[in-house]
Amino acid sequence: MANVVVVGSQWGDEGKGKIVDWLSERADVVVRFQGGHNAGHTLVIGDTTYKLSLLPSGVVRPGKLSIIGNGVVVDPWALVEELERVRALGVDLTPKDLRIAENVALILPSHGAVDRAREAAAPGGSAIGTTGRGIGPAYEDKVGRRAVRLCDLADEAALRERLDALLLHHNAILRGLGEAEVRAEEVMSQLREVAPKVLPFADRTWQRLYDARKAGRRILFEGAQGAMLDVDHGTYPFVTSSNTLASQAYAGSGVGHGAIDYVLGITKAYTTRVGSGPFPTELDDDNGRLLGERGHEFGTVTGRRRRCGWFDAVMVRQAVRIGQIDGIAFTKLDVLDGMPELKVCVGYTIDGRAYDHLPALPCLQARAEPVYEVFEGWSESTQGSRTWADLPATAVKYIRRVEELIETPVALLSTSPERDDTIMVRDPFAD
């Protein structure tokens, strides 16, 4: 049985939630392997809309095991709130359905305080545009060996020692930035209250995944954000705090070499970005506003308006190469319906020099000017199409040219937020 990783190939917000949900019908286990509750996935199933942040998108499918892997950073209060929110929508998750890596690092209130204080103190133009939810500081503490982990909640004496050491670091930063310090007693009280709500989900998830693989069960690995927000390979420093590529699924979930058979890159038919950072194809005109309005381009988690622009084939091709993406799921094609002319970026010029990639140096990224190829649009509607025959010829031409430019085939095509409005060209699980 093939195991599949789903990742974003742009700056996130490509529509991974719907695709993971759609693919999870064929999977037995769905694993989230990185990121935190700064990531958001929206699922539209019938008349119900689910907005997920920490929970894997497969949780809305009955009979599937969902796993939050060790590569995620978990805010336990946000998790409890999300569990209650989906329960109100008819999805009652128990430890039978959801397991969380016992060694996952936790996000505490002081992480958010540090995150927001640093963003507020950043000199003009240098703020990253984080969600302020503490994800970055939590990853820093994990690498710095200061993290409080889920398993620590089961040992109160050790937990207090770890918390004191963590707050020694956090409060020094907060004092230096002129912000109020966080009191250990208050956090301990909060942790005592939340511990019995989250500890029942704690598990050796690496063992669960090992057993699933041994039994030949299909595993779907779900990433958050996108390739160009990867902390190593993205538009640094305007990136997230974790590795977002498919290779992170190994370390972030506890599986070994050979566990991944197919990498599916979710790719929007145009380009969007939330927060600060370079964006060569950004449109600050009527076309950009139209894309934003028709695509409902607001962050699932923050509600922030997304910046919009033409499709950047150079960036996606780069994501394909660094992430070893085997095929793409092309989403939001219907947003382009009715636009008389479309453009695709096929290269950059920087200071008069041609580039076929986005360079690592931030000052060069900021000066990148797109080189466009122009396409005829289509007047017919693609919304809800479920076969290639339903698509206008010019839409098919646009898709085929994108495949050529990014050097990767389309495996799936999404034509609306609805679960079943999906055209499958190639089943990733049949690899």
Tab-separated table of C-alpha atoms in Angstrom:
chain	number	residue	atom	x	y	z
A	1	MET	CA	0.000	0.000	0.000
A	2	ALA	CA	1.332	3.449	-0.892
A	3	ASN	CA	1.713	6.122	1.793
A	4	VAL	CA	1.205	9.738	0.763
A	5	VAL	CA	2.501	13.092	2.038
A	6	VAL	CA	0.485	16.231	1.323
A	7	VAL	CA	2.398	19.522	1.451
A	8	GLY	CA	1.929	23.064	0.203
A	9	SER	CA	4.014	24.177	-2.767
A	10	GLN	CA	3.614	27.940	-2.349
A	11	TRP	CA	3.265	30.138	0.767
A	12	GLY	CA	0.549	28.049	2.374
A	13	ASP	CA	-3.229	28.490	2.159
A	14	GLU	CA	-3.340	26.367	-1.019
A	15	GLY	CA	-6.358	24.310	0.021
A	16	LYS	CA	-4.633	21.376	1.732
A	17	GLY	CA	-7.516	20.752	4.122
A	18	LYS	CA	-10.014	19.762	1.451
A	19	ILE	CA	-7.486	17.577	-0.377
A	20	VAL	CA	-6.421	15.775	2.820
A	21	ASP	CA	-10.063	15.221	3.714
A	22	TRP	CA	-10.789	13.917	0.212
A	23	LEU	CA	-7.780	11.584	0.232
A	24	SER	CA	-8.452	10.417	3.783
A	25	GLU	CA	-11.380	8.371	2.472
A	26	ARG	CA	-8.696	6.049	1.027
A	27	ALA	CA	-6.412	6.231	4.085
A	28	ASP	CA	-6.491	4.396	7.403
A	29	VAL	CA	-4.311	6.820	9.375
A	30	VAL	CA	-3.874	10.592	8.974
A	31	VAL	CA	-0.822	12.242	10.556
A	32	ARG	CA	-0.043	15.914	11.148
A	33	PHE	CA	3.760	16.207	11.335
A	34	GLN	CA	4.751	19.875	11.814
A	35	GLY	CA	3.526	23.387	12.595
A	36	GLY	CA	1.160	24.579	15.288
A	37	HIS	CA	-2.208	26.256	15.633
A	38	ASN	CA	-0.996	29.067	13.389
A	39	ALA	CA	-1.957	26.838	10.454
A	40	GLY	CA	-5.584	26.636	9.400
A	41	HIS	CA	-7.539	24.259	7.193
A	42	THR	CA	-11.128	24.851	6.093
A	43	LEU	CA	-13.328	21.903	5.104
A	44	VAL	CA	-16.765	22.339	3.528
A	45	ILE	CA	-18.855	19.192	3.759
A	46	GLY	CA	-22.472	19.653	2.759
A	47	ASP	CA	-23.834	22.537	4.811
A	48	THR	CA	-21.138	22.282	7.471
A	49	THR	CA	-17.864	24.198	7.498
A	50	TYR	CA	-15.041	22.928	9.698
A	51	LYS	CA	-12.140	25.228	10.564
A	52	LEU	CA	-9.240	23.163	11.890
A	53	SER	CA	-5.895	24.353	13.233
A	54	LEU	CA	-4.211	21.525	15.129
A	55	LEU	CA	-6.389	18.553	14.322
A	56	PRO	CA	-5.539	16.582	11.176
A	57	SER	CA	-8.070	17.149	8.403
A	58	GLY	CA	-8.967	13.466	8.454
A	59	VAL	CA	-10.795	13.783	11.784
A	60	VAL	CA	-14.119	14.427	10.042
A	61	ARG	CA	-13.975	10.981	8.431
A	62	PRO	CA	-15.372	8.300	10.782
A	63	GLY	CA	-13.251	5.258	11.409
A	64	LYS	CA	-9.895	6.915	10.731
A	65	LEU	CA	-7.075	7.186	13.260
A	66	SER	CA	-5.753	10.745	13.485
A	67	ILE	CA	-2.302	11.435	14.900
A	68	ILE	CA	-0.598	14.656	15.956
A	69	GLY	CA	3.078	13.840	15.569
A	70	ASN	CA	6.077	14.901	17.621
A	71	GLY	CA	7.081	17.504	15.015
A	72	VAL	CA	4.049	19.643	15.913
A	73	VAL	CA	4.037	22.193	18.754
A	74	VAL	CA	0.768	21.981	20.688
A	75	ASP	CA	-1.053	24.633	22.667
A	76	PRO	CA	-3.110	22.391	24.981
A	77	TRP	CA	-5.779	25.042	25.597
A	78	ALA	CA	-6.180	25.675	21.879
A	79	LEU	CA	-6.440	21.909	21.368
A	80	VAL	CA	-9.195	21.550	23.977
A	81	GLU	CA	-11.065	24.472	22.437
A	82	GLU	CA	-10.805	22.915	18.977
A	83	LEU	CA	-11.992	19.539	20.271
A	84	GLU	CA	-15.023	21.244	21.777
A	85	ARG	CA	-15.659	23.201	18.589
A	86	VAL	CA	-15.730	20.113	16.347
A	87	ARG	CA	-17.759	18.243	18.951
A	88	ALA	CA	-20.441	20.908	18.597
A	89	LEU	CA	-20.437	20.105	14.857
A	90	GLY	CA	-20.980	16.399	15.498
A	91	VAL	CA	-17.384	15.111	15.573
A	92	ASP	CA	-16.785	13.680	19.051
A	93	LEU	CA	-13.124	12.669	19.211
A	94	THR	CA	-11.887	10.199	21.812
A	95	PRO	CA	-8.466	8.562	22.313
A	96	LYS	CA	-9.748	5.822	20.023
A	97	ASP	CA	-9.847	8.335	17.152
A	98	LEU	CA	-7.038	10.745	18.065
A	99	ARG	CA	-3.568	10.144	19.436
A	100	ILE	CA	-0.932	12.771	20.247
A	101	ALA	CA	2.793	12.062	20.475
A	102	GLU	CA	3.701	11.951	24.162
A	103	ASN	CA	6.963	13.763	23.375
A	104	VAL	CA	5.321	16.687	21.564
A	105	ALA	CA	6.476	20.130	22.759
A	106	LEU	CA	3.837	22.357	24.333
A	107	ILE	CA	3.082	26.026	23.747
A	108	LEU	CA	2.560	27.833	27.053
A	109	PRO	CA	1.138	31.331	27.701
A	110	SER	CA	4.644	32.778	27.991
A	111	HIS	CA	5.428	31.683	24.415
A	112	GLY	CA	2.650	33.875	23.057
A	113	ALA	CA	3.723	36.757	25.291
A	114	VAL	CA	7.294	36.579	23.993
A	115	ASP	CA	6.117	36.227	20.389
A	116	ARG	CA	3.873	39.291	20.540
A	117	ALA	CA	6.398	41.381	22.464
A	118	ARG	CA	9.150	40.726	19.914
A	119	GLU	CA	6.880	41.510	16.978
A	120	ALA	CA	5.794	44.775	18.616
A	121	ALA	CA	9.406	45.767	19.323
A	122	ALA	CA	10.717	44.946	15.834
A	123	PRO	CA	12.134	47.988	13.999
A	124	GLY	CA	10.070	49.328	11.116
A	125	GLY	CA	9.711	46.842	8.271
A	126	SER	CA	11.443	43.959	10.063
A	127	ALA	CA	8.444	42.343	11.753
A	128	ILE	CA	7.844	38.853	10.372
A	129	GLY	CA	4.063	39.051	10.571
A	130	THR	CA	3.595	36.069	12.877
A	131	THR	CA	0.213	35.112	14.277
A	132	GLY	CA	1.514	35.944	17.770
A	133	ARG	CA	0.506	32.513	19.038
A	134	GLY	CA	3.918	31.448	20.292
A	135	ILE	CA	4.827	28.927	17.617
A	136	GLY	CA	8.296	30.359	16.911
A	137	PRO	CA	9.358	30.656	20.557
A	138	ALA	CA	8.072	27.115	21.207
A	139	TYR	CA	10.279	25.708	18.445
A	140	GLU	CA	13.218	27.737	19.785
A	141	ASP	CA	12.731	26.203	23.228
A	142	LYS	CA	12.450	22.722	21.755
A	143	VAL	CA	15.828	23.114	20.055
A	144	GLY	CA	17.212	24.867	23.138
A	145	ARG	CA	16.189	21.859	25.279
A	146	ARG	CA	13.941	24.008	27.469
A	147	ALA	CA	10.580	22.716	26.223
A	148	VAL	CA	7.792	21.384	28.389
A	149	ARG	CA	6.437	18.290	26.670
A	150	LEU	CA	3.076	16.571	26.844
A	151	CYS	CA	4.466	13.673	28.870
A	152	ASP	CA	5.750	16.141	31.505
A	153	LEU	CA	2.166	16.880	32.536
A	154	ALA	CA	2.066	13.453	34.197
A	155	ASP	CA	4.863	14.363	36.657
A	156	GLU	CA	4.027	17.556	38.546
A	157	ALA	CA	7.315	17.838	40.428
A	158	ALA	CA	9.388	17.555	37.259
A	159	LEU	CA	6.921	19.794	35.448
A	160	ARG	CA	7.496	22.632	37.937
A	161	GLU	CA	11.263	22.334	37.515
A	162	ARG	CA	10.974	22.494	33.746
A	163	LEU	CA	8.546	25.407	33.915
A	164	ASP	CA	10.817	27.390	36.237
A	165	ALA	CA	13.751	26.898	33.857
A	166	LEU	CA	11.635	27.925	30.882
A	167	LEU	CA	10.280	31.068	32.549
A	168	LEU	CA	13.760	32.099	33.628
A	169	HIS	CA	14.490	32.442	29.916
A	170	HIS	CA	11.137	33.934	28.868
A	171	ASN	CA	10.891	36.492	31.665
A	172	ALA	CA	14.382	37.777	30.926
A	173	ILE	CA	13.215	38.545	27.384
A	174	LEU	CA	9.949	40.110	28.573
A	175	ARG	CA	11.773	42.293	31.115
A	176	GLY	CA	14.180	43.449	28.453
A	177	LEU	CA	11.282	44.453	26.209
A	178	GLY	CA	9.450	46.257	29.001
A	179	GLU	CA	6.620	43.735	29.219
A	180	ALA	CA	4.994	42.100	32.232
A	181	GLU	CA	6.554	38.855	33.408
A	182	VAL	CA	4.676	35.553	33.506
A	183	ARG	CA	4.171	33.968	36.928
A	184	ALA	CA	4.965	30.286	37.315
A	185	GLU	CA	2.157	29.723	39.849
A	186	GLU	CA	-0.454	30.930	37.395
A	187	VAL	CA	0.834	28.732	34.586
A	188	MET	CA	1.066	25.706	36.890
A	189	SER	CA	-2.547	26.208	37.894
A	190	GLN	CA	-3.580	26.352	34.249
A	191	LEU	CA	-1.557	23.232	33.435
A	192	ARG	CA	-3.100	21.277	36.333
A	193	GLU	CA	-6.531	22.115	34.956
A	194	VAL	CA	-5.821	21.209	31.330
A	195	ALA	CA	-3.675	18.091	31.963
A	196	PRO	CA	-6.554	15.607	32.497
A	197	LYS	CA	-8.185	16.860	29.309
A	198	VAL	CA	-5.202	16.176	27.048
A	199	LEU	CA	-3.167	13.418	28.724
A	200	PRO	CA	-5.646	10.654	27.730
A	201	PHE	CA	-4.677	11.321	24.092
A	202	ALA	CA	-0.924	10.939	24.751
A	203	ASP	CA	0.653	7.892	23.143
A	204	ARG	CA	3.778	6.376	21.615
A	205	THR	CA	2.622	7.438	18.184
A	206	TRP	CA	5.812	6.184	16.565
A	207	GLN	CA	4.763	2.681	17.673
A	208	ARG	CA	1.260	3.197	16.286
A	209	LEU	CA	2.722	4.157	12.923
A	210	TYR	CA	5.174	1.271	12.959
A	211	ASP	CA	2.320	-1.165	13.617
A	212	ALA	CA	0.181	0.450	10.908
A	213	ARG	CA	2.951	0.114	8.336
A	214	LYS	CA	3.617	-3.482	9.341
A	215	ALA	CA	-0.080	-4.266	8.909
A	216	GLY	CA	-0.116	-2.682	5.443
A	217	ARG	CA	-2.425	0.167	6.396
A	218	ARG	CA	-2.448	3.324	4.283
A	219	ILE	CA	-0.979	6.398	5.955
A	220	LEU	CA	-1.622	9.987	4.884
A	221	PHE	CA	0.847	12.574	6.196
A	222	GLU	CA	-0.459	16.153	6.368
A	223	GLY	CA	1.831	19.172	6.357
A	224	ALA	CA	1.052	22.771	7.273
A	225	GLN	CA	2.028	26.053	5.599
A	226	GLY	CA	3.975	25.741	2.313
A	227	ALA	CA	7.408	25.101	0.831
A	228	MET	CA	8.348	28.764	0.530
A	229	LEU	CA	7.707	29.212	4.260
A	230	ASP	CA	10.178	26.428	5.116
A	231	VAL	CA	12.662	27.679	7.707
A	232	ASP	CA	15.600	26.507	5.554
A	233	HIS	CA	14.346	26.749	1.982
A	234	GLY	CA	11.756	29.523	2.124
A	235	THR	CA	11.956	33.312	1.846
A	236	TYR	CA	13.999	33.639	5.042
A	237	PRO	CA	13.547	35.391	7.459
A	238	PHE	CA	9.895	35.745	6.425
A	239	VAL	CA	9.201	32.063	7.036
A	240	THR	CA	7.605	29.804	9.614
A	241	SER	CA	9.629	28.150	12.397
A	242	SER	CA	9.606	24.576	11.117
A	243	ASN	CA	10.530	22.575	8.049
A	244	THR	CA	7.471	22.307	5.828
A	245	LEU	CA	8.805	19.905	3.172
A	246	ALA	CA	7.722	16.280	2.815
A	247	SER	CA	11.031	15.049	4.215
A	248	GLN	CA	9.989	16.459	7.604
A	249	ALA	CA	7.273	13.804	7.764
A	250	TYR	CA	9.945	11.260	8.706
A	251	ALA	CA	11.328	13.074	11.746
A	252	GLY	CA	8.079	14.832	12.625
A	253	SER	CA	6.088	11.629	12.993
A	254	GLY	CA	8.679	9.003	13.864
A	255	VAL	CA	8.759	6.868	10.736
A	256	GLY	CA	11.837	5.666	8.908
A	257	HIS	CA	13.148	5.578	5.372
A	258	GLY	CA	10.757	4.022	2.893
A	259	ALA	CA	7.599	5.126	4.685
A	260	ILE	CA	6.702	7.643	1.971
A	261	ASP	CA	5.749	6.567	-1.536
A	262	TYR	CA	4.202	9.683	-3.075
A	263	VAL	CA	4.478	13.428	-2.417
A	264	LEU	CA	1.474	15.522	-3.443
A	265	GLY	CA	2.044	19.271	-3.639
A	266	ILE	CA	-1.072	21.384	-3.207
A	267	THR	CA	-0.870	24.253	-5.682
A	268	LYS	CA	-3.299	27.150	-6.046
A	269	ALA	CA	-4.123	28.306	-9.600
A	270	TYR	CA	-2.814	31.736	-8.611
A	271	THR	CA	-0.572	32.862	-5.733
A	272	THR	CA	-1.312	34.208	-2.250
A	273	ARG	CA	0.698	35.120	0.799
A	274	VAL	CA	-0.138	36.146	4.379
A	275	GLY	CA	2.165	38.419	6.343
A	276	SER	CA	5.360	40.160	5.333
A	277	GLY	CA	8.027	39.122	2.858
A	278	PRO	CA	8.830	39.169	-0.867
A	279	PHE	CA	6.086	38.404	-3.376
A	280	PRO	CA	7.254	38.960	-6.992
A	281	THR	CA	3.851	38.426	-8.665
A	282	GLU	CA	1.771	40.394	-6.149
A	283	LEU	CA	-1.036	42.447	-7.701
A	284	ASP	CA	-1.992	45.725	-6.074
A	285	ASP	CA	-4.751	46.421	-8.580
A	286	ASP	CA	-8.265	45.381	-9.546
A	287	ASN	CA	-7.091	41.896	-10.580
A	288	GLY	CA	-5.512	41.337	-7.165
A	289	ARG	CA	-8.632	42.530	-5.384
A	290	LEU	CA	-10.813	40.342	-7.622
A	291	LEU	CA	-8.752	37.252	-6.827
A	292	GLY	CA	-8.996	38.001	-3.125
A	293	GLU	CA	-12.743	38.564	-3.184
A	294	ARG	CA	-13.626	35.599	-5.381
A	295	GLY	CA	-11.199	33.286	-3.626
A	296	HIS	CA	-12.331	34.396	-0.148
A	297	GLU	CA	-8.700	34.994	0.668
A	298	PHE	CA	-8.740	35.505	4.398
A	299	GLY	CA	-6.625	33.489	6.841
A	300	THR	CA	-8.485	30.585	8.472
A	301	VAL	CA	-6.752	31.224	11.805
A	302	THR	CA	-6.261	34.987	11.895
A	303	GLY	CA	-8.821	36.337	9.441
A	304	ARG	CA	-6.067	38.452	7.875
A	305	ARG	CA	-6.519	39.405	4.238
A	306	ARG	CA	-4.150	37.470	1.989
A	307	ARG	CA	-2.003	39.219	-0.595
A	308	CYS	CA	-2.863	37.956	-4.090
A	309	GLY	CA	-1.010	37.678	-7.394
A	310	TRP	CA	-0.545	35.736	-10.608
A	311	PHE	CA	0.677	32.140	-10.626
A	312	ASP	CA	4.436	31.936	-10.075
A	313	ALA	CA	5.711	28.885	-11.969
A	314	VAL	CA	9.334	29.610	-11.033
A	315	MET	CA	8.588	29.418	-7.329
A	316	VAL	CA	6.472	26.266	-7.627
A	317	ARG	CA	9.114	24.558	-9.780
A	318	GLN	CA	11.660	25.371	-7.073
A	319	ALA	CA	9.336	23.884	-4.448
A	320	VAL	CA	8.917	20.773	-6.591
A	321	ARG	CA	12.663	20.274	-6.814
A	322	ILE	CA	13.552	20.861	-3.165
A	323	GLY	CA	10.553	18.876	-1.952
A	324	GLN	CA	10.705	16.021	-4.468
A	325	ILE	CA	7.027	16.548	-5.302
A	326	ASP	CA	5.648	13.784	-7.546
A	327	GLY	CA	2.404	15.453	-8.592
A	328	ILE	CA	0.249	18.430	-7.731
A	329	ALA	CA	-3.320	19.001	-6.683
A	330	PHE	CA	-4.371	22.145	-8.568
A	331	THR	CA	-6.891	24.121	-6.515
A	332	LYS	CA	-9.199	27.135	-6.918
A	333	LEU	CA	-9.244	26.999	-10.716
A	334	ASP	CA	-12.802	28.357	-10.580
A	335	VAL	CA	-11.544	31.652	-9.107
A	336	LEU	CA	-10.039	32.448	-12.520
A	337	ASP	CA	-13.378	31.997	-14.329
A	338	GLY	CA	-14.360	35.023	-16.394
A	339	MET	CA	-10.995	36.759	-16.340
A	340	PRO	CA	-10.249	37.738	-19.958
A	341	GLU	CA	-6.478	37.493	-19.572
A	342	LEU	CA	-4.232	35.487	-17.250
A	343	LYS	CA	-0.525	35.720	-16.581
A	344	VAL	CA	2.016	33.200	-15.347
A	345	CYS	CA	5.488	34.102	-14.093
A	346	VAL	CA	8.115	32.136	-16.058
A	347	GLY	CA	11.253	33.885	-14.796
A	348	TYR	CA	12.614	36.885	-12.901
A	349	THR	CA	14.857	39.802	-13.675
A	350	ILE	CA	16.909	41.275	-10.849
A	351	ASP	CA	19.006	44.337	-11.587
A	352	GLY	CA	18.822	43.502	-15.302
A	353	ARG	CA	19.966	39.889	-14.869
A	354	ALA	CA	17.705	36.923	-15.691
A	355	TYR	CA	16.995	34.339	-12.966
A	356	ASP	CA	15.286	30.954	-13.300
A	357	HIS	CA	14.988	30.592	-9.512
A	358	LEU	CA	14.314	32.717	-6.452
A	359	PRO	CA	17.737	33.420	-4.889
A	360	ALA	CA	18.348	33.053	-1.164
A	361	LEU	CA	19.615	36.593	-0.537
A	362	PRO	CA	16.698	38.683	0.819
A	363	CYS	CA	17.715	41.901	-0.959
A	364	LEU	CA	17.640	40.065	-4.305
A	365	GLN	CA	14.273	38.483	-3.522
A	366	ALA	CA	12.866	41.934	-2.753
A	367	ARG	CA	14.008	43.275	-6.146
A	368	ALA	CA	12.798	40.329	-8.233
A	369	GLU	CA	10.634	41.444	-11.149
A	370	PRO	CA	8.411	38.814	-12.792
A	371	VAL	CA	8.669	37.857	-16.454
A	372	TYR	CA	5.191	36.896	-17.618
A	373	GLU	CA	3.664	34.620	-20.193
A	374	VAL	CA	0.151	35.747	-21.118
A	375	PHE	CA	-2.823	33.400	-21.553
A	376	GLU	CA	-6.321	33.747	-22.871
A	377	GLY	CA	-8.909	33.334	-20.141
A	378	TRP	CA	-12.269	31.572	-20.341
A	379	SER	CA	-15.805	32.819	-19.898
A	380	GLU	CA	-17.372	29.474	-18.977
A	381	SER	CA	-17.694	28.331	-15.366
A	382	THR	CA	-15.408	25.599	-14.060
A	383	GLN	CA	-16.975	25.585	-10.611
A	384	GLY	CA	-18.116	22.112	-9.636
A	385	SER	CA	-16.574	20.373	-12.646
A	386	ARG	CA	-15.864	16.704	-11.962
A	387	THR	CA	-14.386	15.523	-15.262
A	388	TRP	CA	-11.869	16.941	-17.733
A	389	ALA	CA	-14.644	17.036	-20.331
A	390	ASP	CA	-16.468	19.619	-18.196
A	391	LEU	CA	-13.586	22.094	-18.462
A	392	PRO	CA	-13.266	24.820	-21.128
A	393	ALA	CA	-10.515	24.161	-23.664
A	394	THR	CA	-8.649	27.324	-22.618
A	395	ALA	CA	-8.689	26.201	-18.988
A	396	VAL	CA	-7.189	22.852	-19.987
A	397	LYS	CA	-4.554	24.705	-22.014
A	398	TYR	CA	-3.680	26.808	-18.960
A	399	ILE	CA	-3.316	23.704	-16.783
A	400	ARG	CA	-1.169	21.873	-19.359
A	401	ARG	CA	1.179	24.834	-19.666
A	402	VAL	CA	1.511	25.023	-15.887
A	403	GLU	CA	2.470	21.344	-15.847
A	404	GLU	CA	5.206	22.035	-18.411
A	405	LEU	CA	6.567	25.028	-16.532
A	406	ILE	CA	6.719	23.365	-13.115
A	407	GLU	CA	7.839	20.047	-14.622
A	408	THR	CA	5.239	18.101	-12.653
A	409	PRO	CA	1.876	16.555	-13.626
A	410	VAL	CA	-1.501	17.405	-12.164
A	411	ALA	CA	-2.754	14.457	-10.113
A	412	LEU	CA	-5.891	16.097	-8.721
A	413	LEU	CA	-7.934	19.129	-9.726
A	414	SER	CA	-10.196	20.940	-7.261
A	415	THR	CA	-12.980	23.091	-8.685
A	416	SER	CA	-14.733	24.297	-5.516
A	417	PRO	CA	-14.451	24.007	-1.727
A	418	GLU	CA	-16.978	21.143	-1.787
A	419	ARG	CA	-15.541	17.730	-0.975
A	420	ASP	CA	-16.743	15.969	-4.154
A	421	ASP	CA	-15.893	18.701	-6.659
A	422	THR	CA	-12.567	17.037	-7.417
A	423	ILE	CA	-11.175	15.521	-10.590
A	424	MET	CA	-8.727	12.676	-10.014
A	425	VAL	CA	-6.178	12.199	-12.770
A	426	ARG	CA	-3.980	9.870	-10.772
A	427	ASP	CA	-4.671	8.258	-7.401
A	428	PRO	CA	-1.615	8.961	-5.226
A	429	PHE	CA	-2.372	5.873	-3.133
A	430	ALA	CA	-2.091	3.675	-6.227
A	431	ASP	CA	1.582	4.537	-6.732
